[in-house]
PDB file of N, CA and C in Angstrom:
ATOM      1  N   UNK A   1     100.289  91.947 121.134  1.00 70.00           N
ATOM      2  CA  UNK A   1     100.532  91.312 119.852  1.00 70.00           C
ATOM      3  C   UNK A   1     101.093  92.314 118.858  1.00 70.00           C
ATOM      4  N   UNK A   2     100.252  93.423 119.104  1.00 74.00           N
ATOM      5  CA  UNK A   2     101.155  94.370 117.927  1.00 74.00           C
ATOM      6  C   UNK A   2     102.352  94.475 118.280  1.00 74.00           C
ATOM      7  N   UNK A   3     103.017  94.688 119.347  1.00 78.00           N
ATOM      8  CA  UNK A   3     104.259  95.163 119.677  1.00 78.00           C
ATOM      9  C   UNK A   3     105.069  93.682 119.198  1.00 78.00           C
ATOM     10  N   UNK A   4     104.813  92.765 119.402  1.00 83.00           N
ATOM     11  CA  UNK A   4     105.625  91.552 118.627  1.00 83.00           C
ATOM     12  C   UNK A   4     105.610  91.454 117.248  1.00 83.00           C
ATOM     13  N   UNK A   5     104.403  92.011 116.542  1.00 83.00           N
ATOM     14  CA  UNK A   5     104.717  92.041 115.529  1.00 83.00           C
ATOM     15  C   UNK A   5     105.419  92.994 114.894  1.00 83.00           C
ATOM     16  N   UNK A   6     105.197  94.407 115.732  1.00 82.00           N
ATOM     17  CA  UNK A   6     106.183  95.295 114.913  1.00 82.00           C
ATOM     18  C   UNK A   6     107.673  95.150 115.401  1.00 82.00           C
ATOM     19  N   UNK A   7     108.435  94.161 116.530  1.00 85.00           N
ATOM     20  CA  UNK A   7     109.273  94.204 117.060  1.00 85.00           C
ATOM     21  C   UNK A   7     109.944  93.433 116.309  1.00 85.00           C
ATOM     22  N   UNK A   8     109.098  92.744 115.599  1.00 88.00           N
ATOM     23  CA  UNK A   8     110.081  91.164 114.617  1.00 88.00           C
ATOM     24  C   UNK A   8     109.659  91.710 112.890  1.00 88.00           C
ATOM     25  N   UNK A   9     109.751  92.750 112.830  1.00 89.00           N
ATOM     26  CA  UNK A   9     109.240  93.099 111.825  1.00 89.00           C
ATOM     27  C   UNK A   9     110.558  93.731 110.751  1.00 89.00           C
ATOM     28  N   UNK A  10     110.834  93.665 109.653  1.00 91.00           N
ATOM     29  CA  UNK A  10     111.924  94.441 108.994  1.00 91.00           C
ATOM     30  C   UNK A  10     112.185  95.928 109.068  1.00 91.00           C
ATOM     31  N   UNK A  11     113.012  96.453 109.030  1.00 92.00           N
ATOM     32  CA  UNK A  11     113.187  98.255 109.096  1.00 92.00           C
ATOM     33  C   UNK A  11     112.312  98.583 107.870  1.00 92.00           C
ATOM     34  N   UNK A  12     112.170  98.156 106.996  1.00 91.00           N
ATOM     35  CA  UNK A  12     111.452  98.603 105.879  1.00 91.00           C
ATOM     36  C   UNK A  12     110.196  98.730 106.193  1.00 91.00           C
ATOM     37  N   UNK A  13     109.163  97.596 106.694  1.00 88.00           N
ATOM     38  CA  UNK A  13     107.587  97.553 107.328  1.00 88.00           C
ATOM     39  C   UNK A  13     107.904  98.574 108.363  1.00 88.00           C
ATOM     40  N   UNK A  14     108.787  98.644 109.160  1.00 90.00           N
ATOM     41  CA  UNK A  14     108.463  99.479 110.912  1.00 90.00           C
ATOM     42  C   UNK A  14     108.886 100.876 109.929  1.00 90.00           C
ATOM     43  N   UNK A  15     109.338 101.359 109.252  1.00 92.00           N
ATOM     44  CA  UNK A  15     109.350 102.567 108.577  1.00 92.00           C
ATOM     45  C   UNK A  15     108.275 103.236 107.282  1.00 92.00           C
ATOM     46  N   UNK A  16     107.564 102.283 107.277  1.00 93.00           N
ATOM     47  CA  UNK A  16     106.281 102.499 106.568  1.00 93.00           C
ATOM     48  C   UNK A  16     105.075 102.475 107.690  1.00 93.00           C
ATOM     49  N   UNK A  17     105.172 102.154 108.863  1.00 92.00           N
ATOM     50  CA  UNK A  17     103.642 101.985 110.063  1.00 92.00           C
ATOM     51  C   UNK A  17     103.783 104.254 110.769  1.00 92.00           C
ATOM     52  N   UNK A  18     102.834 104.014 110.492  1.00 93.00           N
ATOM     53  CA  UNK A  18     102.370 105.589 110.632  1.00 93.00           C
ATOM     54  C   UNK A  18     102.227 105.236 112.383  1.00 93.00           C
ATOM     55  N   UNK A  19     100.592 104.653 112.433  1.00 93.00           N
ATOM     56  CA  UNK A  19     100.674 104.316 113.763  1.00 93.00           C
ATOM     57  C   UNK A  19      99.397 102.833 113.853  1.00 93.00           C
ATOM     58  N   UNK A  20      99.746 102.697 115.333  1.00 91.00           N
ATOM     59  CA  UNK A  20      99.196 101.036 115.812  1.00 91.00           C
ATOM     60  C   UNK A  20      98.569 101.388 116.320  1.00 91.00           C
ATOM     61  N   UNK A  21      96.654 100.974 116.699  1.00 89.00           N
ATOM     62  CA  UNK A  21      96.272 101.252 117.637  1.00 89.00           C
ATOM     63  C   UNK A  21      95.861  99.736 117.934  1.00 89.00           C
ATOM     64  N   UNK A  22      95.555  99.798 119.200  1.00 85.00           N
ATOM     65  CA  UNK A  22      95.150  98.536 119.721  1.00 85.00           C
ATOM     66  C   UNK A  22      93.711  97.798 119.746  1.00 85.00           C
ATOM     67  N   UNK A  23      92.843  98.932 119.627  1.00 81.00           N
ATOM     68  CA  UNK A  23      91.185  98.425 120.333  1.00 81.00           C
ATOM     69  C   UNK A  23      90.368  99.367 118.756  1.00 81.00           C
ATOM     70  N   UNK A  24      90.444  98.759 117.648  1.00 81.00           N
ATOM     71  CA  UNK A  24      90.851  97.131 116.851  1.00 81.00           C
ATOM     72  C   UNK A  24      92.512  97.314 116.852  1.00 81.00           C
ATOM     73  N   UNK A  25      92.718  96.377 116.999  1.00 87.00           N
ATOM     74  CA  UNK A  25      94.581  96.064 116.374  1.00 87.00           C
ATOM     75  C   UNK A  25      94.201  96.546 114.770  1.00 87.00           C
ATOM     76  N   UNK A  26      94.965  97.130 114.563  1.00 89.00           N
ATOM     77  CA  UNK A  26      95.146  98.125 113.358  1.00 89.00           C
ATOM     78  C   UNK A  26      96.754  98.664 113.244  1.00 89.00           C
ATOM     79  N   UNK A  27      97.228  98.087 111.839  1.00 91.00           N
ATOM     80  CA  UNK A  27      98.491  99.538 111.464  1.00 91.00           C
ATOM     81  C   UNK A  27      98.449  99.827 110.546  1.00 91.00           C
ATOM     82  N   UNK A  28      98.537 101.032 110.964  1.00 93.00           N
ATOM     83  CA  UNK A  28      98.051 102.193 109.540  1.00 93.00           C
ATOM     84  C   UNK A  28      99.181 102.772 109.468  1.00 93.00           C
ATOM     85  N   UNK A  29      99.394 102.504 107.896  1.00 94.00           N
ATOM     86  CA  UNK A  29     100.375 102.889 107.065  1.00 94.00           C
ATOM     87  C   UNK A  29     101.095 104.629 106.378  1.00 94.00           C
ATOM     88  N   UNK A  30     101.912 104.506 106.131  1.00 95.00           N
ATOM     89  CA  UNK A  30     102.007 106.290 105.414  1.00 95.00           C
ATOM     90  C   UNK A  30     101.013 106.244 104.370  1.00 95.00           C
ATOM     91  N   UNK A  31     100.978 105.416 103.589  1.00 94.00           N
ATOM     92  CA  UNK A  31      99.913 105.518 102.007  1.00 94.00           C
ATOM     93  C   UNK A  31      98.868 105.513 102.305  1.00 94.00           C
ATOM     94  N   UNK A  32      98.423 105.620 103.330  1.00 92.00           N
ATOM     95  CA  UNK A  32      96.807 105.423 103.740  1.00 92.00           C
ATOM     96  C   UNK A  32      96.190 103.805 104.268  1.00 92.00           C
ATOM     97  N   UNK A  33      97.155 102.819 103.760  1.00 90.00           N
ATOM     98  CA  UNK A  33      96.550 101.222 103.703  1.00 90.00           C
ATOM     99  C   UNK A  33      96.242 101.065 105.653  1.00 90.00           C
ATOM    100  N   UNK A  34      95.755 100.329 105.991  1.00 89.00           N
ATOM    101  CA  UNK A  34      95.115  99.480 107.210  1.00 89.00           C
ATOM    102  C   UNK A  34      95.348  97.855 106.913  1.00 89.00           C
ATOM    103  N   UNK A  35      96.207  97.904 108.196  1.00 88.00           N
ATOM    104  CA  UNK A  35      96.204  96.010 108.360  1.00 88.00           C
ATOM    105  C   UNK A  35      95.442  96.106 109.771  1.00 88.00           C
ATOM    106  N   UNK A  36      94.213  95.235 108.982  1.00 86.00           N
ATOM    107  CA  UNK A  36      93.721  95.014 110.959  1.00 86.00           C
ATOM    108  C   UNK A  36      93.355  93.540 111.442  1.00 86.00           C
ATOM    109  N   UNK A  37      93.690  92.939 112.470  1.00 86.00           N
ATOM    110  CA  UNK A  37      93.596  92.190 113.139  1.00 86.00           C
ATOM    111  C   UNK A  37      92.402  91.955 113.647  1.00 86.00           C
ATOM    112  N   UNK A  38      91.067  91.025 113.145  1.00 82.00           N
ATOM    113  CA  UNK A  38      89.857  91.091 114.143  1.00 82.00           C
ATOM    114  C   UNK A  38      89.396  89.477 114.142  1.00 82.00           C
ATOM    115  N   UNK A  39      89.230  89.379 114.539  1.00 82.00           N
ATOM    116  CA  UNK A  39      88.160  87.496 115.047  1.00 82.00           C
ATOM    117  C   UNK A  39      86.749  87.907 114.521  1.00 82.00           C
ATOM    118  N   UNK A  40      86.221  87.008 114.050  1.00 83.00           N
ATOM    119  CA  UNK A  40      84.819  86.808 113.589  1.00 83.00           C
ATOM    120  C   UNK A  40      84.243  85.868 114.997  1.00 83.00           C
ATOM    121  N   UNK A  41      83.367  86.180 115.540  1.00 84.00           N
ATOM    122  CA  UNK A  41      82.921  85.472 116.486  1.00 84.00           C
ATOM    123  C   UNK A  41      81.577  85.317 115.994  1.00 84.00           C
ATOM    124  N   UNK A  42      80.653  86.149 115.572  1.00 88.00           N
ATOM    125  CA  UNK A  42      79.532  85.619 114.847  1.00 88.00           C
ATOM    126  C   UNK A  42      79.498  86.470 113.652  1.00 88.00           C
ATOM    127  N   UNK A  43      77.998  86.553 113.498  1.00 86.00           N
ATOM    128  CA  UNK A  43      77.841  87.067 111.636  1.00 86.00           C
ATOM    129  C   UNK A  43      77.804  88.288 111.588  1.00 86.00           C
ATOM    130  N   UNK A  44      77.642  89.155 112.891  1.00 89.00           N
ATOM    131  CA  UNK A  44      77.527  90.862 112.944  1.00 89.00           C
ATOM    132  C   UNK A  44      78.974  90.978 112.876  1.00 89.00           C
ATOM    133  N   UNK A  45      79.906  90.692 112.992  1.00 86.00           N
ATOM    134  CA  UNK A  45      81.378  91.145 113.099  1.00 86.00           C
ATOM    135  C   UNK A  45      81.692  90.543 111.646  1.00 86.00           C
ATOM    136  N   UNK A  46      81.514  89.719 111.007  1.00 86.00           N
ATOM    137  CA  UNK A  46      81.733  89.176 109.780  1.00 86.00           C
ATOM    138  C   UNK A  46      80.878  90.026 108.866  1.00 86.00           C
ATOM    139  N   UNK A  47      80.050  90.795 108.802  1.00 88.00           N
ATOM    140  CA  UNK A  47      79.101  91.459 108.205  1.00 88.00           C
ATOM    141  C   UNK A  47      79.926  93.210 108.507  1.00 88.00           C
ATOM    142  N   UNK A  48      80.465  93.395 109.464  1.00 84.00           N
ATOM    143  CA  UNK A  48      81.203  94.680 109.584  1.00 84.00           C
ATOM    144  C   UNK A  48      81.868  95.009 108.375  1.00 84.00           C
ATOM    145  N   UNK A  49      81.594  96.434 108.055  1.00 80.00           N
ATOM    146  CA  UNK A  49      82.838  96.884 107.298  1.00 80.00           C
ATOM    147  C   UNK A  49      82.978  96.108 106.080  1.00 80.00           C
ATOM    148  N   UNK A  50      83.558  96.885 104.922  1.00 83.00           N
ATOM    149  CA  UNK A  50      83.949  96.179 103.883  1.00 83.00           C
ATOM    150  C   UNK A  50      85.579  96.346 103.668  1.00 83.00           C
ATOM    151  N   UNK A  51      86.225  95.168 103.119  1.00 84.00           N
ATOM    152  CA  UNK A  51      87.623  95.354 103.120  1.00 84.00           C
ATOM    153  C   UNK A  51      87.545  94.784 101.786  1.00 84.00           C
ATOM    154  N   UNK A  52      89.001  95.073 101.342  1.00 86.00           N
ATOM    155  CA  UNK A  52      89.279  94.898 100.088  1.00 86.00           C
ATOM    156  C   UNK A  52      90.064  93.054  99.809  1.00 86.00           C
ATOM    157  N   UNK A  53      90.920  92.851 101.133  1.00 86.00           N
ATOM    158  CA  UNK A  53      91.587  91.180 101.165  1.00 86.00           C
ATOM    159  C   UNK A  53      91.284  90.884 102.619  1.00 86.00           C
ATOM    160  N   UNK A  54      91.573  89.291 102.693  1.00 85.00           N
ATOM    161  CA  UNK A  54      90.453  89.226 103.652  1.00 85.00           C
ATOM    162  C   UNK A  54      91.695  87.699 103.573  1.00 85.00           C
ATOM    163  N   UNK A  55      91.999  87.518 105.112  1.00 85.00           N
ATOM    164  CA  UNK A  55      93.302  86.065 105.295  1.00 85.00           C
ATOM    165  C   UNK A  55      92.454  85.547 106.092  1.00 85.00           C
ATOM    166  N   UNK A  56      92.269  84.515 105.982  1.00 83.00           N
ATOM    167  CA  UNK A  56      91.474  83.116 107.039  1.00 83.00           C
ATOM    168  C   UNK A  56      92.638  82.282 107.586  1.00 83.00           C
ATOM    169  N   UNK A  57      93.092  82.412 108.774  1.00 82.00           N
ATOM    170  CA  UNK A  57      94.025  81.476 109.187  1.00 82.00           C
ATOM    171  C   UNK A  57      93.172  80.214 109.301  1.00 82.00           C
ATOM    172  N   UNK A  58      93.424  79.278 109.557  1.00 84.00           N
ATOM    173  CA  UNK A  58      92.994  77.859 110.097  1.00 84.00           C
ATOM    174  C   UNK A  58      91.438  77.633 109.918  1.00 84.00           C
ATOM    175  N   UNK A  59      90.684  77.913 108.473  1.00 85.00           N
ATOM    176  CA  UNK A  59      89.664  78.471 108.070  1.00 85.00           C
ATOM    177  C   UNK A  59      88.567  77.194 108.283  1.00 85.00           C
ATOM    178  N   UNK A  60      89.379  75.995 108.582  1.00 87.00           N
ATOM    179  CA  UNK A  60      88.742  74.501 108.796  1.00 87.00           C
ATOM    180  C   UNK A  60      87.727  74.336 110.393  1.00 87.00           C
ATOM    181  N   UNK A  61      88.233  75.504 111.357  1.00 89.00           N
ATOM    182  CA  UNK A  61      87.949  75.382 112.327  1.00 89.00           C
ATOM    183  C   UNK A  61      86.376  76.596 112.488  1.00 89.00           C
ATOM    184  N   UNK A  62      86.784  77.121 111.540  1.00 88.00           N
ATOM    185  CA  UNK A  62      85.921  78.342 111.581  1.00 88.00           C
ATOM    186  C   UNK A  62      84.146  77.758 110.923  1.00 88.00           C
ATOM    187  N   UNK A  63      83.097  78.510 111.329  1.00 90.00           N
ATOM    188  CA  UNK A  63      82.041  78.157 111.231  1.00 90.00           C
ATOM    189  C   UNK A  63      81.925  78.502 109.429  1.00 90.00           C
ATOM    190  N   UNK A  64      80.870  77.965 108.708  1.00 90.00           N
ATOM    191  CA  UNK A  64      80.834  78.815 107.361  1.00 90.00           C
ATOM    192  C   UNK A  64      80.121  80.058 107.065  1.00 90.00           C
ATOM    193  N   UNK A  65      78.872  80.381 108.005  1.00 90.00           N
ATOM    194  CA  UNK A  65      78.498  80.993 107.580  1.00 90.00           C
ATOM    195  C   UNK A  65      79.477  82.419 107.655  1.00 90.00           C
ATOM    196  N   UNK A  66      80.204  82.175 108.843  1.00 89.00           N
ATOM    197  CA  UNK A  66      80.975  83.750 109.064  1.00 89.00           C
ATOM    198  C   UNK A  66      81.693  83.912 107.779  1.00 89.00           C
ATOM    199  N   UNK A  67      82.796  82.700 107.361  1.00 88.00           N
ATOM    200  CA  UNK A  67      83.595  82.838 106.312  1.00 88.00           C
ATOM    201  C   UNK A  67      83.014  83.529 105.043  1.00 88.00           C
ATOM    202  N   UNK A  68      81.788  83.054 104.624  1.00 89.00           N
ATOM    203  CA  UNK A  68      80.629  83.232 103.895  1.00 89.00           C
ATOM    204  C   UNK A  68      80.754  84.952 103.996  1.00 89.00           C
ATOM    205  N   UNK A  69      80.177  85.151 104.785  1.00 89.00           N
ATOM    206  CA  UNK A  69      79.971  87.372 105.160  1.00 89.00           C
ATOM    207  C   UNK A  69      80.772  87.759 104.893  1.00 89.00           C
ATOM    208  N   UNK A  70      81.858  87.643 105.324  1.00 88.00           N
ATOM    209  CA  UNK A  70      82.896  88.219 105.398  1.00 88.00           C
ATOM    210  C   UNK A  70      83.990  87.628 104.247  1.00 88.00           C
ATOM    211  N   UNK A  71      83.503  86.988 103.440  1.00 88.00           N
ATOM    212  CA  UNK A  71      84.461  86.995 101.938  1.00 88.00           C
ATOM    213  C   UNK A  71      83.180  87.867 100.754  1.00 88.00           C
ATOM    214  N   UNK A  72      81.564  87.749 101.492  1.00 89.00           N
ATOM    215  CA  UNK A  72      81.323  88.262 100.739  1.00 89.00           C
ATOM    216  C   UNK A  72      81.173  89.922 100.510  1.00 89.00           C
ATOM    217  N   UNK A  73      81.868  90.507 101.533  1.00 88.00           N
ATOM    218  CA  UNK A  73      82.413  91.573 101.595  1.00 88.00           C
ATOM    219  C   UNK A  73      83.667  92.513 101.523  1.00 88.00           C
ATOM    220  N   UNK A  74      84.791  91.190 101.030  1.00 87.00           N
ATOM    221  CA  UNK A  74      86.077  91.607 100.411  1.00 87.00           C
ATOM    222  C   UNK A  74      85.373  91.521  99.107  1.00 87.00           C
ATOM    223  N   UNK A  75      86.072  92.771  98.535  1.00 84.00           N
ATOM    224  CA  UNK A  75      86.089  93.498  97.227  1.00 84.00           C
ATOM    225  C   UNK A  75      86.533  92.697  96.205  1.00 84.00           C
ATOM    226  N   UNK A  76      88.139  91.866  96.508  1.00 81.00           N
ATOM    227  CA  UNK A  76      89.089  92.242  95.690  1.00 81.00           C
ATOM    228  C   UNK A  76      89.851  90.512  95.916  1.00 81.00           C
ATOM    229  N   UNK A  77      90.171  90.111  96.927  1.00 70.00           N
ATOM    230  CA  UNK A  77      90.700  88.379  96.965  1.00 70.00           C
ATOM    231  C   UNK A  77      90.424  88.042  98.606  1.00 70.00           C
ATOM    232  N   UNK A  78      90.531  86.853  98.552  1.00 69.00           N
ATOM    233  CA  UNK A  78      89.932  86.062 100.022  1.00 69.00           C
ATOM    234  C   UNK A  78      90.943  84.868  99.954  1.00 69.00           C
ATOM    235  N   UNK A  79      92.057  84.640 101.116  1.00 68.00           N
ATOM    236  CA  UNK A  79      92.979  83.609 100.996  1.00 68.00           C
ATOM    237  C   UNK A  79      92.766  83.004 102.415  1.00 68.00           C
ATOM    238  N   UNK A  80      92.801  81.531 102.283  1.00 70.00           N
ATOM    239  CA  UNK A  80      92.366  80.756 102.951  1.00 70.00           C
ATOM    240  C   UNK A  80      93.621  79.942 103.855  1.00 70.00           C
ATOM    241  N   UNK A  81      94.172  79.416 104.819  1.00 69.00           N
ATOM    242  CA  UNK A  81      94.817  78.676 105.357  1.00 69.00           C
ATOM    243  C   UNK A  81      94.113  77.701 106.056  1.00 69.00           C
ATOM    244  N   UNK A  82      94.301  76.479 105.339  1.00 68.00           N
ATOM    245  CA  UNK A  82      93.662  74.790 106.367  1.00 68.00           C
ATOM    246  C   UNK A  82      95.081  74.242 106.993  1.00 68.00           C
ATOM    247  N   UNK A  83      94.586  74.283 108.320  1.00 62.00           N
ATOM    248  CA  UNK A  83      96.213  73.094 108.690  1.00 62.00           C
ATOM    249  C   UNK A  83      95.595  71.789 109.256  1.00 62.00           C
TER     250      UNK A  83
END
């Protein structure tokens, strides 16, 4: 998945990714920032770590309490996608 995403990605993003690792999907940036890729499967992984933004794809399917942990551990905004 990373490699598709950095493959369809603009010269501008693929010239700002420092490096990708896979096992978490993570790209880490020159400025220091982290985009990481993780699934909430229960409330210990939703309870991991604190982040600052926090994207819910298809957030209708997802249980609440995870959504719950894990927005209440972004800092800063929590954006939601229902399809």
């Amino acid at each position: 998945i990373a490699k598709i995403i950095h493959d369809n990605s603009t010269a501008n993003f693929k010239s700002k990714v420092m490096q990708i690792t896979k096992e978490p999907l993570q790209f880490l940036f020159n400025n220091g920032s982290v985009l990481e890729f993780s699934p909430l499967v229960d409330e210990a992984t939703a309870k991991a770590g604190k982040r600052n933004f926090s994207y819910f794809n298809e957030v209708n399917y997802m249980e609440y309490e995870l959504v719950k942990e894990a927005t209440i551990r972004t800092q800063k905004n929590t954006k939601t996608n229902v399809s």
